[in-house]
mmCIF file of C-alpha atoms in Angstrom:
data_model
loop_
_atom_site.group_PDB
_atom_site.id
_atom_site.type_symbol
_atom_site.label_atom_id
_atom_site.label_comp_id
_atom_site.label_asym_id
_atom_site.label_seq_id
_atom_site.Cartn_x
_atom_site.Cartn_y
_atom_site.Cartn_z
ATOM 1 C CA MET A 22 133.636 82.800 45.249
ATOM 2 C CA LEU A 23 137.479 82.481 44.892
ATOM 3 C CA LYS A 24 138.678 86.050 44.759
ATOM 4 C CA ARG A 25 142.229 85.833 45.657
ATOM 5 C CA ILE A 26 145.238 83.565 45.542
ATOM 6 C CA GLY A 27 147.633 85.287 48.103
ATOM 7 C CA ASN A 28 148.147 88.909 46.615
ATOM 8 C CA TRP A 29 146.774 87.810 43.191
ATOM 9 C CA LYS A 30 143.251 89.094 42.398
ATOM 10 C CA VAL A 31 141.439 86.305 40.713
ATOM 11 C CA SER A 32 138.444 86.773 38.191
ATOM 12 C CA ALA A 33 136.455 84.201 36.227
ATOM 13 C CA LEU A 34 135.694 85.324 32.765
ATOM 14 C CA GLU A 35 132.767 83.360 31.422
ATOM 15 C CA THR A 36 133.409 84.081 27.742
ATOM 16 C CA GLY A 37 130.848 81.600 26.249
ATOM 17 C CA ASP A 38 129.484 78.044 26.112
ATOM 18 C CA PHE A 39 129.573 75.359 23.397
ATOM 19 C CA ARG A 40 128.773 71.647 22.983
ATOM 20 C CA LEU A 41 130.904 68.642 21.941
ATOM 21 C CA ASP A 42 130.079 65.105 21.622
ATOM 22 C CA GLY A 43 129.654 63.501 24.870
ATOM 23 C CA GLY A 44 131.315 60.075 23.918
ATOM 24 C CA ALA A 45 134.346 61.990 22.571
ATOM 25 C CA MET A 46 134.641 63.924 25.844
ATOM 26 C CA MET A 47 134.274 60.858 28.032
ATOM 27 C CA GLY A 48 136.440 58.342 25.896
ATOM 28 C CA SER A 49 135.745 54.720 27.008
ATOM 29 C CA VAL A 50 133.420 55.617 29.816
ATOM 30 C CA PRO A 51 129.920 54.296 28.882
ATOM 31 C CA LYS A 52 127.153 56.912 28.281
ATOM 32 C CA VAL A 53 124.967 55.241 30.977
ATOM 33 C CA LEU A 54 127.559 56.475 33.438
ATOM 34 C CA TRP A 55 128.619 59.963 32.118
ATOM 35 C CA GLU A 56 125.117 61.090 31.281
ATOM 36 C CA LYS A 57 124.158 61.219 34.868
ATOM 37 C CA THR A 58 126.526 64.140 35.502
ATOM 38 C CA ASN A 59 126.714 65.545 31.972
ATOM 39 C CA PRO A 60 123.422 65.135 30.092
ATOM 40 C CA ALA A 61 123.571 65.039 26.424
ATOM 41 C CA ASP A 62 121.223 66.897 23.849
ATOM 42 C CA SER A 63 119.455 65.128 21.010
ATOM 43 C CA LEU A 64 122.840 65.151 19.120
ATOM 44 C CA ASN A 65 124.741 63.569 21.844
ATOM 45 C CA ARG A 66 126.437 66.816 22.672
ATOM 46 C CA ILE A 67 127.205 67.922 26.280
ATOM 47 C CA ASP A 68 127.469 71.504 27.638
ATOM 48 C CA LEU A 69 130.908 72.982 27.952
ATOM 49 C CA SER A 70 132.063 76.374 29.209
ATOM 50 C CA LEU A 71 134.983 78.685 27.979
ATOM 51 C CA ARG A 72 136.095 79.995 31.417
ATOM 52 C CA CYS A 73 139.225 82.206 31.177
ATOM 53 C CA LEU A 74 141.082 83.273 34.153
ATOM 54 C CA LEU A 75 142.144 86.785 34.926
ATOM 55 C CA LEU A 76 145.024 87.540 37.398
ATOM 56 C CA GLU A 77 145.870 90.968 38.543
ATOM 57 C CA LYS A 78 148.712 92.162 40.801
ATOM 58 C CA GLY A 79 150.423 95.528 40.566
ATOM 59 C CA THR A 80 150.987 96.424 37.003
ATOM 60 C CA ASN A 81 150.417 92.894 35.882
ATOM 61 C CA LYS A 82 147.043 91.940 34.146
ATOM 62 C CA ILE A 83 147.412 88.288 33.141
ATOM 63 C CA LEU A 84 144.921 86.460 30.960
ATOM 64 C CA ILE A 85 144.919 82.702 31.014
ATOM 65 C CA GLU A 86 143.283 81.312 27.792
ATOM 66 C CA THR A 87 141.141 83.328 25.339
ATOM 67 C CA GLY A 88 138.147 81.336 24.501
ATOM 68 C CA MET A 89 136.935 80.953 20.823
ATOM 69 C CA GLY A 90 137.201 84.653 19.934
ATOM 70 C CA SER A 91 134.958 86.572 17.467
ATOM 71 C CA LYS A 92 136.212 85.042 14.135
ATOM 72 C CA LEU A 93 133.634 82.291 13.998
ATOM 73 C CA GLU A 94 131.704 81.383 10.924
ATOM 74 C CA SER A 95 128.064 80.659 11.124
ATOM 75 C CA ASN A 96 128.348 76.931 10.158
ATOM 76 C CA PHE A 97 131.043 76.626 12.934
ATOM 77 C CA ILE A 98 128.761 78.320 15.544
ATOM 78 C CA GLN A 99 125.860 75.835 14.573
ATOM 79 C CA ARG A 100 128.017 72.626 14.624
ATOM 80 C CA PHE A 101 129.275 73.340 18.105
ATOM 81 C CA ASN A 102 126.176 75.278 19.408
ATOM 82 C CA VAL A 103 128.412 78.256 20.382
ATOM 83 C CA ASN A 104 126.750 80.704 22.653
ATOM 84 C CA GLN A 105 128.598 83.934 23.209
ATOM 85 C CA SER A 106 128.594 87.727 22.597
ATOM 86 C CA LYS A 107 129.879 89.239 19.441
ATOM 87 C CA HIS A 108 133.067 90.333 21.145
ATOM 88 C CA PRO A 109 133.383 87.977 24.178
ATOM 89 C CA LEU A 110 136.623 89.079 25.554
ATOM 90 C CA LYS A 111 136.091 92.738 25.199
ATOM 91 C CA ASP A 112 132.683 92.440 26.639
ATOM 92 C CA ARG A 113 133.622 90.339 29.787
ATOM 93 C CA LEU A 114 136.700 92.464 30.500
ATOM 94 C CA GLY A 115 134.721 95.711 30.084
ATOM 95 C CA GLU A 116 132.132 94.520 32.724
ATOM 96 C CA ILE A 117 134.997 94.658 35.270
ATOM 97 C CA GLY A 118 136.463 97.870 33.879
ATOM 98 C CA ILE A 119 139.461 96.511 31.895
ATOM 99 C CA HIS A 120 140.287 97.214 28.330
ATOM 100 C CA LEU A 121 141.954 94.872 25.865
ATOM 101 C CA GLU A 122 144.892 97.353 25.823
ATOM 102 C CA ASP A 123 145.404 96.795 29.729
ATOM 103 C CA ILE A 124 146.265 93.113 29.341
ATOM 104 C CA THR A 125 150.066 92.707 29.928
ATOM 105 C CA HIS A 126 150.329 88.945 29.386
ATOM 106 C CA VAL A 127 148.261 86.217 27.779
ATOM 107 C CA ILE A 128 149.154 82.581 28.747
ATOM 108 C CA LEU A 129 147.865 79.926 26.439
ATOM 109 C CA THR A 130 147.751 76.352 27.666
ATOM 110 C CA HIS A 131 147.691 75.189 24.229
ATOM 111 C CA LEU A 132 146.660 76.144 20.663
ATOM 112 C CA HIS A 133 143.403 74.303 20.067
ATOM 113 C CA PHE A 134 140.765 76.514 18.661
ATOM 114 C CA ASP A 135 138.581 76.485 21.759
ATOM 115 C CA HIS A 136 141.537 77.809 23.847
ATOM 116 C CA ALA A 137 143.336 80.186 21.499
ATOM 117 C CA GLY A 138 140.548 81.444 19.230
ATOM 118 C CA GLY A 139 140.401 84.771 20.976
ATOM 119 C CA ALA A 140 144.243 85.311 20.700
ATOM 120 C CA THR A 141 143.701 87.079 17.386
ATOM 121 C CA THR A 142 141.129 89.269 15.900
ATOM 122 C CA LEU A 143 140.162 90.699 12.585
ATOM 123 C CA ASN A 144 140.691 94.541 12.110
ATOM 124 C CA GLY A 145 139.058 95.065 8.807
ATOM 125 C CA ASP A 146 140.768 92.393 6.572
ATOM 126 C CA LEU A 147 143.904 92.407 8.792
ATOM 127 C CA LEU A 148 144.572 89.611 11.207
ATOM 128 C CA VAL A 149 146.104 91.095 14.442
ATOM 129 C CA PRO A 150 146.565 90.135 18.170
ATOM 130 C CA THR A 151 143.477 90.837 20.276
ATOM 131 C CA PHE A 152 145.643 92.275 22.957
ATOM 132 C CA PRO A 153 148.087 94.867 21.392
ATOM 133 C CA ASN A 154 150.207 95.426 24.410
ATOM 134 C CA ALA A 155 150.416 91.916 25.636
ATOM 135 C CA LYS A 156 153.198 89.195 25.484
ATOM 136 C CA TYR A 157 151.550 85.989 24.423
ATOM 137 C CA ILE A 158 153.228 82.930 26.182
ATOM 138 C CA ILE A 159 153.144 79.372 24.850
ATOM 139 C CA SER A 160 155.202 76.307 25.254
ATOM 140 C CA LYS A 161 157.834 75.689 22.512
ATOM 141 C CA LYS A 162 156.576 72.135 22.231
ATOM 142 C CA ASN A 163 152.866 73.286 21.622
ATOM 143 C CA TRP A 164 153.915 76.071 19.164
ATOM 144 C CA ASN A 165 155.745 73.378 17.084
ATOM 145 C CA ALA A 166 152.657 71.171 17.409
ATOM 146 C CA GLY A 167 150.367 74.019 16.135
ATOM 147 C CA PHE A 168 152.431 74.172 12.919
ATOM 148 C CA ASN A 169 152.989 70.461 12.633
ATOM 149 C CA PRO A 170 150.054 68.903 14.238
ATOM 150 C CA SER A 171 149.336 65.186 14.507
ATOM 151 C CA PRO A 172 146.859 63.935 11.944
ATOM 152 C CA ARG A 173 144.514 63.103 14.868
ATOM 153 C CA ASP A 174 144.171 66.599 16.142
ATOM 154 C CA SER A 175 145.115 68.694 13.026
ATOM 155 C CA ALA A 176 141.541 69.936 12.807
ATOM 156 C CA SER A 177 141.916 71.556 16.356
ATOM 157 C CA TYR A 178 144.948 73.665 15.263
ATOM 158 C CA LEU A 179 143.854 76.712 13.158
ATOM 159 C CA LYS A 180 146.858 78.912 12.290
ATOM 160 C CA ILE A 181 144.816 82.122 12.012
ATOM 161 C CA ASN A 182 144.495 82.071 15.876
ATOM 162 C CA TYR A 183 148.180 82.350 16.466
ATOM 163 C CA GLU A 184 150.383 82.727 13.474
ATOM 164 C CA PRO A 185 150.435 86.633 13.640
ATOM 165 C CA LEU A 186 151.770 86.625 17.180
ATOM 166 C CA GLU A 187 155.386 85.670 16.042
ATOM 167 C CA LYS A 188 155.315 88.148 13.043
ATOM 168 C CA LEU A 189 154.457 91.107 15.227
ATOM 169 C CA GLY A 190 156.934 90.331 17.984
ATOM 170 C CA GLN A 191 154.407 89.617 20.809
ATOM 171 C CA LEU A 192 155.470 85.889 21.338
ATOM 172 C CA ILE A 193 157.379 84.300 24.050
ATOM 173 C CA LEU A 194 158.171 80.528 23.754
ATOM 174 C CA LEU A 195 158.813 78.671 27.008
ATOM 175 C CA ASP A 196 160.795 75.455 27.708
ATOM 176 C CA ASP A 197 158.998 72.839 30.012
ATOM 177 C CA ASN A 198 158.111 73.500 33.650
ATOM 178 C CA VAL A 199 159.429 76.977 34.140
ATOM 179 C CA GLU A 200 158.602 80.075 36.211
ATOM 180 C CA ILE A 201 156.915 82.827 34.199
ATOM 181 C CA MET A 202 157.151 85.325 37.058
ATOM 182 C CA ASP A 203 157.224 85.371 40.701
ATOM 183 C CA GLY A 204 154.405 82.914 41.688
ATOM 184 C CA ILE A 205 153.301 81.815 38.260
ATOM 185 C CA SER A 206 154.819 78.686 36.763
ATOM 186 C CA THR A 207 153.950 75.921 34.203
ATOM 187 C CA MET A 208 153.402 72.269 34.454
ATOM 188 C CA VAL A 209 153.767 70.606 31.081
ATOM 189 C CA VAL A 210 151.792 67.491 30.062
ATOM 190 C CA ASN A 211 151.751 65.784 26.865
ATOM 191 C CA GLY A 212 148.854 63.143 26.838
ATOM 192 C CA HIS A 213 146.133 65.410 25.468
ATOM 193 C CA THR A 214 148.453 67.146 22.901
ATOM 194 C CA GLU A 215 152.212 67.923 22.793
ATOM 195 C CA GLY A 216 153.303 70.549 25.134
ATOM 196 C CA GLN A 217 150.124 71.544 26.938
ATOM 197 C CA GLN A 218 151.187 73.760 29.833
ATOM 198 C CA LEU A 219 149.030 73.801 32.984
ATOM 199 C CA ILE A 220 149.297 77.074 34.917
ATOM 200 C CA LYS A 221 150.216 77.116 38.661
ATOM 201 C CA VAL A 222 149.527 80.319 40.657
ATOM 202 C CA GLU A 223 150.975 80.242 44.145
ATOM 203 C CA ASP A 224 151.289 83.089 46.625
ATOM 204 C CA ASP A 225 151.232 83.516 50.488
ATOM 205 C CA GLY A 226 150.457 79.756 51.057
ATOM 206 C CA ASP A 227 147.598 79.566 48.482
ATOM 207 C CA LEU A 228 147.836 77.563 45.282
ATOM 208 C CA LEU A 229 145.729 77.202 42.251
ATOM 209 C CA VAL A 230 146.174 75.297 39.033
ATOM 210 C CA PHE A 231 144.472 76.106 35.768
ATOM 211 C CA CYS A 232 143.813 72.435 34.718
ATOM 212 C CA SER A 233 143.017 73.030 30.991
ATOM 213 C CA ASP A 234 142.438 69.792 29.180
ATOM 214 C CA LEU A 235 144.147 67.352 31.494
ATOM 215 C CA ILE A 236 140.984 67.688 33.658
ATOM 216 C CA PRO A 237 138.575 69.554 31.501
ATOM 217 C CA LEU A 238 135.507 68.761 33.649
ATOM 218 C CA LYS A 239 134.758 67.943 37.259
ATOM 219 C CA SER A 240 133.817 64.426 36.083
ATOM 220 C CA HIS A 241 137.366 63.814 34.818
ATOM 221 C CA ILE A 242 138.747 63.863 38.319
ATOM 222 C CA GLN A 243 137.767 60.121 38.165
ATOM 223 C CA LEU A 244 141.052 58.593 36.931
ATOM 224 C CA PRO A 245 139.731 56.434 34.092
ATOM 225 C CA TRP A 246 137.511 59.206 32.632
ATOM 226 C CA ILE A 247 139.851 60.491 29.799
ATOM 227 C CA MET A 248 138.739 62.284 26.521
ATOM 228 C CA GLY A 249 138.734 60.469 23.229
ATOM 229 C CA TYR A 250 140.435 63.455 21.895
ATOM 230 C CA ASP A 251 143.701 62.847 23.813
ATOM 231 C CA LEU A 252 146.601 61.580 21.658
ATOM 232 C CA ASN A 253 147.945 59.358 24.267
ATOM 233 C CA ALA A 254 145.327 58.114 26.903
ATOM 234 C CA VAL A 255 147.732 55.925 28.747
ATOM 235 C CA LEU A 256 150.070 58.850 29.239
ATOM 236 C CA THR A 257 147.151 61.049 30.368
ATOM 237 C CA LEU A 258 146.182 58.567 32.836
ATOM 238 C CA GLU A 259 149.744 58.503 34.297
ATOM 239 C CA GLU A 260 149.933 62.457 34.282
ATOM 240 C CA LYS A 261 146.508 62.690 35.906
ATOM 241 C CA ARG A 262 147.466 60.286 38.738
ATOM 242 C CA GLU A 263 150.632 62.097 39.491
ATOM 243 C CA PHE A 264 149.019 65.434 39.275
ATOM 244 C CA LEU A 265 145.933 64.651 41.404
ATOM 245 C CA ASN A 266 148.093 62.975 44.188
ATOM 246 C CA GLU A 267 149.956 66.255 44.378
ATOM 247 C CA ALA A 268 146.770 68.215 44.373
ATOM 248 C CA ALA A 269 145.204 66.266 47.067
ATOM 249 C CA GLU A 270 148.328 66.310 49.268
ATOM 250 C CA GLY A 271 148.656 70.128 48.821
ATOM 251 C CA LYS A 272 144.855 71.103 48.903
ATOM 252 C CA TRP A 273 145.412 72.930 45.719
ATOM 253 C CA TRP A 274 142.492 74.679 44.041
ATOM 254 C CA LEU A 275 141.854 73.064 40.633
ATOM 255 C CA TRP A 276 140.331 75.613 38.151
ATOM 256 C CA PHE A 277 138.221 74.200 35.347
ATOM 257 C CA TYR A 278 137.962 75.620 31.818
ATOM 258 C CA HIS A 279 135.268 73.687 30.341
ATOM 259 C CA ASP A 280 132.973 72.673 33.155
ATOM 260 C CA PRO A 281 129.541 74.201 32.783
ATOM 261 C CA SER A 282 128.535 74.496 36.436
ATOM 262 C CA THR A 283 131.685 74.269 38.598
ATOM 263 C CA ILE A 284 134.486 76.856 38.511
ATOM 264 C CA ALA A 285 136.999 75.100 40.954
ATOM 265 C CA VAL A 286 137.437 72.357 43.496
ATOM 266 C CA LYS A 287 139.621 71.170 46.126
ATOM 267 C CA ILE A 288 140.141 67.421 46.558
ATOM 268 C CA ASP A 289 141.313 64.668 48.960
ATOM 269 C CA TYR A 290 141.863 61.007 48.732
ATOM 270 C CA GLY A 291 138.731 58.852 48.623
ATOM 271 C CA LYS A 292 138.045 55.129 49.008
ATOM 272 C CA LYS A 293 138.424 54.421 45.307
ATOM 273 C CA TYR A 294 139.045 57.811 43.480
ATOM 274 C CA PHE A 295 139.629 61.245 44.548
ATOM 275 C CA LYS A 296 136.826 63.103 46.500
ATOM 276 C CA ILE A 297 135.847 66.790 46.318
ATOM 277 C CA ILE A 298 136.125 68.474 49.617
ATOM 278 C CA ASP A 299 135.390 72.194 48.583
ATOM 279 C CA GLU A 300 133.743 73.415 45.421
ATOM 280 C CA ILE A 301 133.005 76.885 43.846
ATOM 281 C CA LYS A 302 129.988 76.817 41.638
ATOM 282 C CA ARG A 303 129.312 79.025 38.576
ATOM 283 C CA ASP A 304 126.848 81.882 39.001
ATOM 284 C CA ASN A 305 124.346 81.177 36.265
ATOM 285 C CA ASN A 306 123.254 84.795 36.173
ATOM 286 C CA ASN A 307 126.740 85.375 34.404
ATOM 287 C CA ALA A 308 126.022 82.601 31.897
ATOM 288 C CA ARG A 309 126.245 83.613 28.199
#
């Protein structure tokens, strides 16, 4: 298990699982190919995880992504086959002795409901930030996209997940490709949605990148495998090629948010596409 990047303690928080249409997840790749690695259910949905990343060093406790959260309605849970506890973030953090109040920073790669749903919660009838003492860090581009979404992904942006953050003074908006703090920086890509920021963690010669929806599944390491959800598939292909070349050259750890069985991999150049040279598998005893 990957436990450290330099002096940063690394923890995988398996906050839940859900399902989305396999064809939408794989774009133009034929089902006869993708079903070998990502088998579909009777409704053509494939398994996906909601794997957040917790980083700890000194007084900093940084959460990357927040899962779907606890505000889901029953029809939503059924449609996406959501499988999680009633309070997924509180429960998973509690298992390792951390309280919601302990989190100092929440970094959101983008504001789609499956990534930012846990950023806010209901306190009675009042919508409040889930982490009362944290600064929430989002790219300026994606914050704007969240309030002015493209018609193609407007259903993925739900304002209840992030609107209170600004009103209560817990929001930090970033320019593209900046250092958040020593060893943690962003890499902004725009093919999936405007202003998605991948998170790079680098310390003492080790390097990990939280791949978010640039590379949601291990299967997407193959260059032509691009989600139908992406706003600009050609741009995604260019961004993936550049990113994976850097990752192979630098032997980076690539962290998957959505892969149901693999947490992270390292890659190298292969004959046709990139090949996996190291892999950390999910412990299914911790599956929700």
